[in-house]
Short mmCIF file of C-alpha atoms in Angstrom, two decimals:
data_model
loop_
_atom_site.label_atom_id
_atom_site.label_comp_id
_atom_site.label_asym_id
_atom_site.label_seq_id
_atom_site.Cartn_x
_atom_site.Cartn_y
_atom_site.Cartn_z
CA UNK A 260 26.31 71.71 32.35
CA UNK A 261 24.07 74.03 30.78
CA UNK A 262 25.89 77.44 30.30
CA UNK A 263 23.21 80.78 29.72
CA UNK A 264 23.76 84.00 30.14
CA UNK A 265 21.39 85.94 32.05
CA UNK A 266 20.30 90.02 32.51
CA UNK A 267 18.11 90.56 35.24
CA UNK A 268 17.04 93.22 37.94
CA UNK A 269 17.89 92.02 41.89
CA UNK A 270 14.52 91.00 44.08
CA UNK A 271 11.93 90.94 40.92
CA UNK A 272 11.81 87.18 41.12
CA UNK A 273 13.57 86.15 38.47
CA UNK A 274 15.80 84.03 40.37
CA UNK A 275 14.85 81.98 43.95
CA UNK A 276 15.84 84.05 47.12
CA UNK A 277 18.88 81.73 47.99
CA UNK A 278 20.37 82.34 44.86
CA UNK A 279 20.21 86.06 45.30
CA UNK A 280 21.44 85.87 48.35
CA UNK A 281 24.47 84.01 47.18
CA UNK A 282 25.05 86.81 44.90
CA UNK A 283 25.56 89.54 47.51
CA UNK A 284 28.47 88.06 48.60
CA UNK A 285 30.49 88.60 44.94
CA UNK A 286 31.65 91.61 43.30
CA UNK A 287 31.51 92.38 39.38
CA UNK A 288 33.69 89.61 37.25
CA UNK A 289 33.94 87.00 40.23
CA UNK A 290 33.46 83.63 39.31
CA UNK A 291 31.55 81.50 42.11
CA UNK A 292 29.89 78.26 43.16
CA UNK A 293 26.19 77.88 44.86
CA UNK A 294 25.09 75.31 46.42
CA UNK A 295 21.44 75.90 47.26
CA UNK A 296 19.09 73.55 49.14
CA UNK A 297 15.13 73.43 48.46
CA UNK A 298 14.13 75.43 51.03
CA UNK A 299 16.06 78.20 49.71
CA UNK A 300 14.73 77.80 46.18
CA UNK A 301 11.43 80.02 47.26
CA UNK A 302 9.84 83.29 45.47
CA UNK A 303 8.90 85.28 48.52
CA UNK A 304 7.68 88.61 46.32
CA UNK A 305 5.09 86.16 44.92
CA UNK A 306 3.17 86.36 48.17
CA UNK A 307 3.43 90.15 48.23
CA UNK A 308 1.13 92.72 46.76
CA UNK A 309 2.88 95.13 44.18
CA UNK A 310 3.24 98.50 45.41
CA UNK A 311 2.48 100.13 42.01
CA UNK A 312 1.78 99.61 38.47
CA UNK A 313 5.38 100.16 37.65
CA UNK A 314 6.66 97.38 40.05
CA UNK A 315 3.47 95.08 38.79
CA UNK A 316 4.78 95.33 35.34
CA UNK A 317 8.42 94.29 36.60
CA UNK A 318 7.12 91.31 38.14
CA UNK A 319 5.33 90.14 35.35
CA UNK A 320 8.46 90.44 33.17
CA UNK A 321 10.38 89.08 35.53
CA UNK A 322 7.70 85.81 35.61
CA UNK A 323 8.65 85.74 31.85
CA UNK A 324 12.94 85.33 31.90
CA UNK A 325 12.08 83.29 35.74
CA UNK A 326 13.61 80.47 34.99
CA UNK A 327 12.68 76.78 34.85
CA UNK A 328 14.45 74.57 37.44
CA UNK A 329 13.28 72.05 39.95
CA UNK A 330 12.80 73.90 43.41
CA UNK A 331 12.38 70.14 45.50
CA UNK A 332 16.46 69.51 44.75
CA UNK A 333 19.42 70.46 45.72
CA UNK A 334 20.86 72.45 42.63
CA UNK A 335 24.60 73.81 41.96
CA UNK A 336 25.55 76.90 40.26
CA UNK A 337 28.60 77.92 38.68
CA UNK A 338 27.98 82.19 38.14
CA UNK A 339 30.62 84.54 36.46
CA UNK A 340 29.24 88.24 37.13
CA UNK A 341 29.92 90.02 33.91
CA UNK A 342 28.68 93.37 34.80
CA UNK A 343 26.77 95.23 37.76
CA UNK A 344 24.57 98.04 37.11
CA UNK A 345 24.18 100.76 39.95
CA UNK A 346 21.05 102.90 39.43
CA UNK A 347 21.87 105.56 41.76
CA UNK A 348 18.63 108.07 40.82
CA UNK A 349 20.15 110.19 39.34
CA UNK A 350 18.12 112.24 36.94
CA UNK A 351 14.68 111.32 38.67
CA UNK A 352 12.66 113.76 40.34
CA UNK A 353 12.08 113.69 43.88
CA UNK A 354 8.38 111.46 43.40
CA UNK A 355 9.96 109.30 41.53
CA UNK A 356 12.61 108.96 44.18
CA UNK A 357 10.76 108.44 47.09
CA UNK A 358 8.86 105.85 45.26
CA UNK A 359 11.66 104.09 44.74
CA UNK A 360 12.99 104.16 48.53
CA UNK A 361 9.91 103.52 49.46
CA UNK A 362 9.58 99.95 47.70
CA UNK A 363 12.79 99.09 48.20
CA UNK A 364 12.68 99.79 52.14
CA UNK A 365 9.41 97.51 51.88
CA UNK A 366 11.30 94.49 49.85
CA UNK A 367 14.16 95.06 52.77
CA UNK A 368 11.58 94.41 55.34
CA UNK A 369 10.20 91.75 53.95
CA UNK A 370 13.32 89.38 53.40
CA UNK A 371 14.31 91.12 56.70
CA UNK A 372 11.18 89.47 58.68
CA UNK A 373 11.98 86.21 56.54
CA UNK A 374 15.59 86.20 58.29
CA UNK A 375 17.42 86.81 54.83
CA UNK A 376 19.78 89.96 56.65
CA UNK A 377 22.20 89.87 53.61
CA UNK A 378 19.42 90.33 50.94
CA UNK A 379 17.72 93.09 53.30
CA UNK A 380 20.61 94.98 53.69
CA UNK A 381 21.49 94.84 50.38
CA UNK A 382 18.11 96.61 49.47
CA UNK A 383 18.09 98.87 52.06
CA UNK A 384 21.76 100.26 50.77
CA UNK A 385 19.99 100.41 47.26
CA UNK A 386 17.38 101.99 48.54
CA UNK A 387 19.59 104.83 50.65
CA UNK A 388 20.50 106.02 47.20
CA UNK A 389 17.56 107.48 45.89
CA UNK A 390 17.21 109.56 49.02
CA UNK A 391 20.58 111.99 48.03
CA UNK A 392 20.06 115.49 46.04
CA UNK A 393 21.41 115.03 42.94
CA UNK A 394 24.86 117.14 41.90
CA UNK A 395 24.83 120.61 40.19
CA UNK A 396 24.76 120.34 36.50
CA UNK A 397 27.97 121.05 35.98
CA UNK A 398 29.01 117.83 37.79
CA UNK A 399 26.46 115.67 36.22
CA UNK A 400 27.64 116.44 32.98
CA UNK A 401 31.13 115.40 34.22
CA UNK A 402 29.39 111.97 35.36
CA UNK A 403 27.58 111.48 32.16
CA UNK A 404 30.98 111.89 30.34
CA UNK A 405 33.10 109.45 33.02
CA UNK A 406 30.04 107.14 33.11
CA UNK A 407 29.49 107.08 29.15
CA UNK A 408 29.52 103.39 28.65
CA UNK A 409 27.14 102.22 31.77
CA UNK A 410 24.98 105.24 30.69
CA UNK A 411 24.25 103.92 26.77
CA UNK A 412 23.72 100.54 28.79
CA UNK A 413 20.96 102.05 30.11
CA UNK A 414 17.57 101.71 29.12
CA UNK A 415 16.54 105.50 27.84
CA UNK A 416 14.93 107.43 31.23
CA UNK A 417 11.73 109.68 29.89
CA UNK A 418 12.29 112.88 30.94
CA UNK A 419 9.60 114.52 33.19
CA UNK A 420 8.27 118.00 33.89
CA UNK A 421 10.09 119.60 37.09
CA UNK A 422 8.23 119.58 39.78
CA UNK A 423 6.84 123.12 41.55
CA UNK A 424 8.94 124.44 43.88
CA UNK A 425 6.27 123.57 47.17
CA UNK A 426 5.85 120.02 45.82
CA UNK A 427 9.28 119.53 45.88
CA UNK A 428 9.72 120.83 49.18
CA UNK A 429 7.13 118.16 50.90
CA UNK A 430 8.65 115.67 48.78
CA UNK A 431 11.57 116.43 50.29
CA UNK A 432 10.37 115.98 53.95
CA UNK A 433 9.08 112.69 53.21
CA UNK A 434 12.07 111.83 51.78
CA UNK A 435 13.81 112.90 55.25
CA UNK A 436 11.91 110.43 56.92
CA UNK A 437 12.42 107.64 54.78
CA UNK A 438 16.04 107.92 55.14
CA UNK A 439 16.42 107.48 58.63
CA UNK A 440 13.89 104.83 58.80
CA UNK A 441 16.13 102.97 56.28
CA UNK A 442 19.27 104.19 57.90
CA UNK A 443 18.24 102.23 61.16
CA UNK A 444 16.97 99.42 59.33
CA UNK A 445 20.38 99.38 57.70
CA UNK A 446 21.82 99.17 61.43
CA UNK A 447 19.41 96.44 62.35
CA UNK A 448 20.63 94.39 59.18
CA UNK A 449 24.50 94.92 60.51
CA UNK A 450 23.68 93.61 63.69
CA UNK A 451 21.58 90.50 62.82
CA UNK A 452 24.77 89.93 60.53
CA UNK A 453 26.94 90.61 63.56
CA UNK A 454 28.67 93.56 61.74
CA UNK A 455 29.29 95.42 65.13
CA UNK A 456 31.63 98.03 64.33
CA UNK A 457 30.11 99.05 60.78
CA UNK A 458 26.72 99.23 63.07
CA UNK A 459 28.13 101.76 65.41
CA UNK A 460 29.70 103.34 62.98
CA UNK A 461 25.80 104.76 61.37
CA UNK A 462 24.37 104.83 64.27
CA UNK A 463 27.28 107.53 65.73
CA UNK A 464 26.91 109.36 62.63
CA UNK A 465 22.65 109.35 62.94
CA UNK A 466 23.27 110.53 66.74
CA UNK A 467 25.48 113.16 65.76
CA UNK A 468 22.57 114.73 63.18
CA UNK A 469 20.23 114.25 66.26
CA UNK A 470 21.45 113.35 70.21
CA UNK A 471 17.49 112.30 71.04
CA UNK A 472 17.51 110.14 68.59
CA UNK A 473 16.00 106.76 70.67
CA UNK A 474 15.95 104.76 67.77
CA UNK A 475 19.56 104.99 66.89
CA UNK A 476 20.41 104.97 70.67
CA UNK A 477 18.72 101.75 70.95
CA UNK A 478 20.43 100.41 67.95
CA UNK A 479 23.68 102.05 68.90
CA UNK A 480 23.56 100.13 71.86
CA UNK A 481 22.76 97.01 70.66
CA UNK A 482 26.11 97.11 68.46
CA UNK A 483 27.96 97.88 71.64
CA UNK A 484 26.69 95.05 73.21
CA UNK A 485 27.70 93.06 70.65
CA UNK A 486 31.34 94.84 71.09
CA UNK A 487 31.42 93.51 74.88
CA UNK A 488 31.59 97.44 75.30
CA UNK A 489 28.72 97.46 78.26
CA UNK A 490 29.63 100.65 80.22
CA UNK A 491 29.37 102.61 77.39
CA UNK A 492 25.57 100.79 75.89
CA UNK A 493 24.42 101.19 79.79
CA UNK A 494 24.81 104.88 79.07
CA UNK A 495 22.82 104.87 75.85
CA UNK A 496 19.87 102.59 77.32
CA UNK A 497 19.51 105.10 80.32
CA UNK A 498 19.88 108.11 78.23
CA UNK A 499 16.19 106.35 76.73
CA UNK A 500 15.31 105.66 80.11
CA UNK A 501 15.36 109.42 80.33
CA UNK A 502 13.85 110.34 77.12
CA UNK A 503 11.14 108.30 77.50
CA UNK A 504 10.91 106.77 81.10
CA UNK A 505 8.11 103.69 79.73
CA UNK A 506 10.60 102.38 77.39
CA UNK A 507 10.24 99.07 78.48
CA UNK A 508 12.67 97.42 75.65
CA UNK A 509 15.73 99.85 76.57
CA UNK A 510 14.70 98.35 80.49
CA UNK A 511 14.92 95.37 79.31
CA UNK A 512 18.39 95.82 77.59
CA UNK A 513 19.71 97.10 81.06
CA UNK A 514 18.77 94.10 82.49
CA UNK A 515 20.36 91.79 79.89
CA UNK A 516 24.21 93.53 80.22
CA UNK A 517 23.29 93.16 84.00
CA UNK A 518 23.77 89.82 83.46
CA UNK A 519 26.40 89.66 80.94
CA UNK A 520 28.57 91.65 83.38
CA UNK A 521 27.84 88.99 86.42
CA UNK A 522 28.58 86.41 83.49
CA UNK A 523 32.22 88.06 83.03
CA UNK A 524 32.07 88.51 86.60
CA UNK A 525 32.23 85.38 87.00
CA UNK A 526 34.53 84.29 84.21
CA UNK A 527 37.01 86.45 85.36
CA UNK A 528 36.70 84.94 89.25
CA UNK A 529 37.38 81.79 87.89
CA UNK A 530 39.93 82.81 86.15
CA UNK A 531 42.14 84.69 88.46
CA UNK A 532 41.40 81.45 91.49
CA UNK A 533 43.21 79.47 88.84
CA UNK A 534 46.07 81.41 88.33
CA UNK A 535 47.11 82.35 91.71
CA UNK A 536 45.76 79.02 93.15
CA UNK A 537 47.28 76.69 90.21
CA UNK A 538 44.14 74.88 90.77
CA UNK A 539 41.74 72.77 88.37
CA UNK A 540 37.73 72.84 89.11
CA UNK A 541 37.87 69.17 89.89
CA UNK A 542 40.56 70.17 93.14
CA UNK A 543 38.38 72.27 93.97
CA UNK A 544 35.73 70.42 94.27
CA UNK A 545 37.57 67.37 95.88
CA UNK A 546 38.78 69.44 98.61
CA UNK A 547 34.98 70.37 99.31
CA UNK A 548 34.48 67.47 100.25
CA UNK A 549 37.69 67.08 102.42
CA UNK A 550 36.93 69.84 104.29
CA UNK A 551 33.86 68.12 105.56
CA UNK A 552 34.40 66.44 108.89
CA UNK A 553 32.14 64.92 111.46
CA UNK A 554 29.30 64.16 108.69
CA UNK A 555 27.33 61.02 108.16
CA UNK A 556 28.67 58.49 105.47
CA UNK A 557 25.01 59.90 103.37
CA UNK A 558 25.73 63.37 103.79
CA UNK A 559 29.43 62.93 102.51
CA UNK A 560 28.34 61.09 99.79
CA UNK A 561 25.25 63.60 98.82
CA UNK A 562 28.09 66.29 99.04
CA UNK A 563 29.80 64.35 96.84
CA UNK A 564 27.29 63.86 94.39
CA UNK A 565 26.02 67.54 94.07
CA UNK A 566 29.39 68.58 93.87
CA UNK A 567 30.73 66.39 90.85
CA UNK A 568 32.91 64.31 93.45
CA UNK A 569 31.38 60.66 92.64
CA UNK A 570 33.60 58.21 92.42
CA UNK A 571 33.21 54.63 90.13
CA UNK A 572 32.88 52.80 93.53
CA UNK A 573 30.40 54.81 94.76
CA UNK A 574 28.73 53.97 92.05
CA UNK A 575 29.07 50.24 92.08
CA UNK A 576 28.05 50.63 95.57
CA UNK A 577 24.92 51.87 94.72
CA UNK A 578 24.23 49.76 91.93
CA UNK A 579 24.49 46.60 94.50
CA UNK A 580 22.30 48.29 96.76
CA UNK A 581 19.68 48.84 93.93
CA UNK A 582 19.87 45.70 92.59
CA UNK A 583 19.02 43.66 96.06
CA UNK A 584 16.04 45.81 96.68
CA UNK A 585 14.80 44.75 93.09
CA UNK A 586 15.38 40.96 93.79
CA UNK A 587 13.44 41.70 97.04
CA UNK A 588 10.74 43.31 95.08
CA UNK A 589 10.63 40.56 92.85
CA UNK A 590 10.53 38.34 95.76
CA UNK A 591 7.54 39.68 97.25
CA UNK A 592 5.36 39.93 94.16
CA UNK A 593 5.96 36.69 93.20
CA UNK A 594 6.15 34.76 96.48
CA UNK A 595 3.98 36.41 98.98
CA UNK A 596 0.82 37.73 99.47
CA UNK A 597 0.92 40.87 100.15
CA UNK A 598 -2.56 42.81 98.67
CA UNK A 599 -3.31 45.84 96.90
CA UNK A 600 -1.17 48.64 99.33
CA UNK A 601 1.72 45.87 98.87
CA UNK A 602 1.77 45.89 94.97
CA UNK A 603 1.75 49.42 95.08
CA UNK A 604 4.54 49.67 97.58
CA UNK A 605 6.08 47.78 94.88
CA UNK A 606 5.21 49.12 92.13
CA UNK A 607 6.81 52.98 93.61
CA UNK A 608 9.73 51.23 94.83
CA UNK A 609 10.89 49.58 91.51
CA UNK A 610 9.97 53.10 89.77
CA UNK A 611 12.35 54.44 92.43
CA UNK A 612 15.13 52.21 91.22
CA UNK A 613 14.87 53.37 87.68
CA UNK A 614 14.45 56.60 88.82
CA UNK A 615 17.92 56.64 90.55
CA UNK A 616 19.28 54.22 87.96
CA UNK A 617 18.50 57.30 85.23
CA UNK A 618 19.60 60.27 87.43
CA UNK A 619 22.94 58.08 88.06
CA UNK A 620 23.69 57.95 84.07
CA UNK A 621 23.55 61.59 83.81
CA UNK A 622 26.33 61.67 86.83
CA UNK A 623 29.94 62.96 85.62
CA UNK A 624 31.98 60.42 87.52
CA UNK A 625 35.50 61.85 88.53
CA UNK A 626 38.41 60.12 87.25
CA UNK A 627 40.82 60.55 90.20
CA UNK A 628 39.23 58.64 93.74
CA UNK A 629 39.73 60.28 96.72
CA UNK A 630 42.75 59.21 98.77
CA UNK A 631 42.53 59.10 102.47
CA UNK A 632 45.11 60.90 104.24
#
């Protein structure tokens, strides 16, 4: 087993995607085992355009300390995280800031469209950080002293002018923006990842900032149709309805817990027969057929059949029957003359046999034959 030890920056490539995505799932000094399969050993920022010269230069060094294993195998990895560094943005001015939320709400979206939910949401939470004000100085002093170690860590930050006043401002209201967009992509991770609860949890607190939010009712209701709760997302799709009556997707939505409410409907029916009846489905189902009197022999037995009532004999029954009209067809091909229109007649008949023969195999024959009475 080769043993190295490794210092690298999350999503700059220089590990495959499946391994990083392995790696959300432990916490600073856990030890852990990987398994990852080939088509999880991919580079997906290699297909992207950098955003900046900044990020260009990352990936570059990252291409450097990538390193060299066979992405056509299967490969195991046995990872002790020794340390986790947090770069909250703290310190940066608000350009620098945004750029950073910015890129990392793109790399989200990207592993996000590639179905990767834990690696997405994992950059979008990085990327919520460099959207807070920083503290007073005061407090950041405090930091600096608690933080000492991770600080001289740190790669030294080049201080930059401040910023006018105006510039700062509009910097500002971008950054606004780009924290709810990656607030309800943060939500859309949770879902895809069936985190229901911690979904509806954001999305209360982005409705509470702003009630006409659609966005965040649309993902708010999502997570409380994940929670079975479907009074309560039927009030959150209409309230879109309202907002904005050609919302066709919150229309849609209605129309799905329409029919996950018959579903339960139905469930629950079932349910409650069986309890007060003391009843199984296949009872049921036999006494259908009981209750059918004055009927042909054929319309019992088709009765039967759509209902899941077939017995083995009727089966064997059947079979007989099938078989004789293949000897006869046999018969006549062989034996007589019988022209063109007869072959054909032939020809459909034994297709018919196979045809029954087939929908017969698919048949779930009931264990338990029907007693007379």
């Amino acid at each position: 087993m080769n043993k190295k030890r490794f210092e690298f920056v999350m999503g700059c490539g220089v590990f495959p995607d499946g391994f990083e995505s392995c790696l959300v799932g432990i916490s600073e000094g856990d030890e852990a085992k990987f398994t990852v399969s080939p088509q999880h050993l991919t580079f997906h920022l290699d297909s992207r355009k950098p955003s900046s010269k900044e990020e260009e230069s990352q990936r570059s060094e990252a291409k450097l300390k990538r390193i060299s294993i066979p992405l056509t195998k299967t490969l195991v990895f046995q990872v002790k995280l020794n340390y986790v560094e947090a770069m909250r943005g703290r310190g940066l001015r608000w350009d620098e800031k945004n750029e950073y939320s910015l890129r990392l709400k793109e790399e989200g979206n990207e592993y996000f469209s590639n179905g990767n939910y834990s690696i997405a949401l994992r950059k979008y939470e990085k990327g919520i950080e460099f959207t807070f004000d920083d503290p007073s100085e005061d407090v950041m002093k405090i930091l600096e002293e608690m933080n000492d170690e991770e600080e001289r860590r740190r790669k030294p930050r080049v201080k930059k002018e401040k910023l006018l006043k105006e510039r700062e401002d509009e910097l500002k209201k971008q950054r606004d923006i780009t924290k709810n967009q990656i607030e309800l992509n943060i939500c859309a991770a949770k879902i895809k990842r069936k985190m229901f609860g911690e979904a509806l949890d954001s999305t209360n607190y982005l409705i509470k900032e702003n009630p006409n939010n659609v966005k965040a009712l649309y993902r708010r209701g999502q997570a409380k149709i994940g929670l079975k709760q479907y009074d309560e997302a039927i009030h959150d799709f209409s309230t879109i309805c309202r907002l904005e009556p050609e919302n066709s997707e919150a229309k849609k939505q209605l129309s799905k817990i329409e029919k996950l409410q018959q579903g339960e409907r139905e469930k629950e029916k079932k349910l409650y027969r069986r309890m007060f009846n003391d009843k199984t489905e296949e009872q049921e189902n036999l006494e259908q057929i009981k209750e059918i009197k004055g009927g042909t022999a054929l319309e019992r037995f088709l009765i039967s059949f759509f209902t899941g009532g077939v017995t083995s004999q009727h089966i064997m029954i059947l079979n007989v029957s099938l078989g004789l009209l293949l000897l006869w067809a046999v018969w006549l091909a062989v034996f007589a003359d019988v022209g063109i229109h007869g072959y054909i007649f032939i020809f459909l008949l034994v297709g018919l046999i196979f045809s029954v023969q087939w929908v017969l195999s698919m048949v779930d024959v009931t264990k338990k034959e029907e007693k007379n009475e």
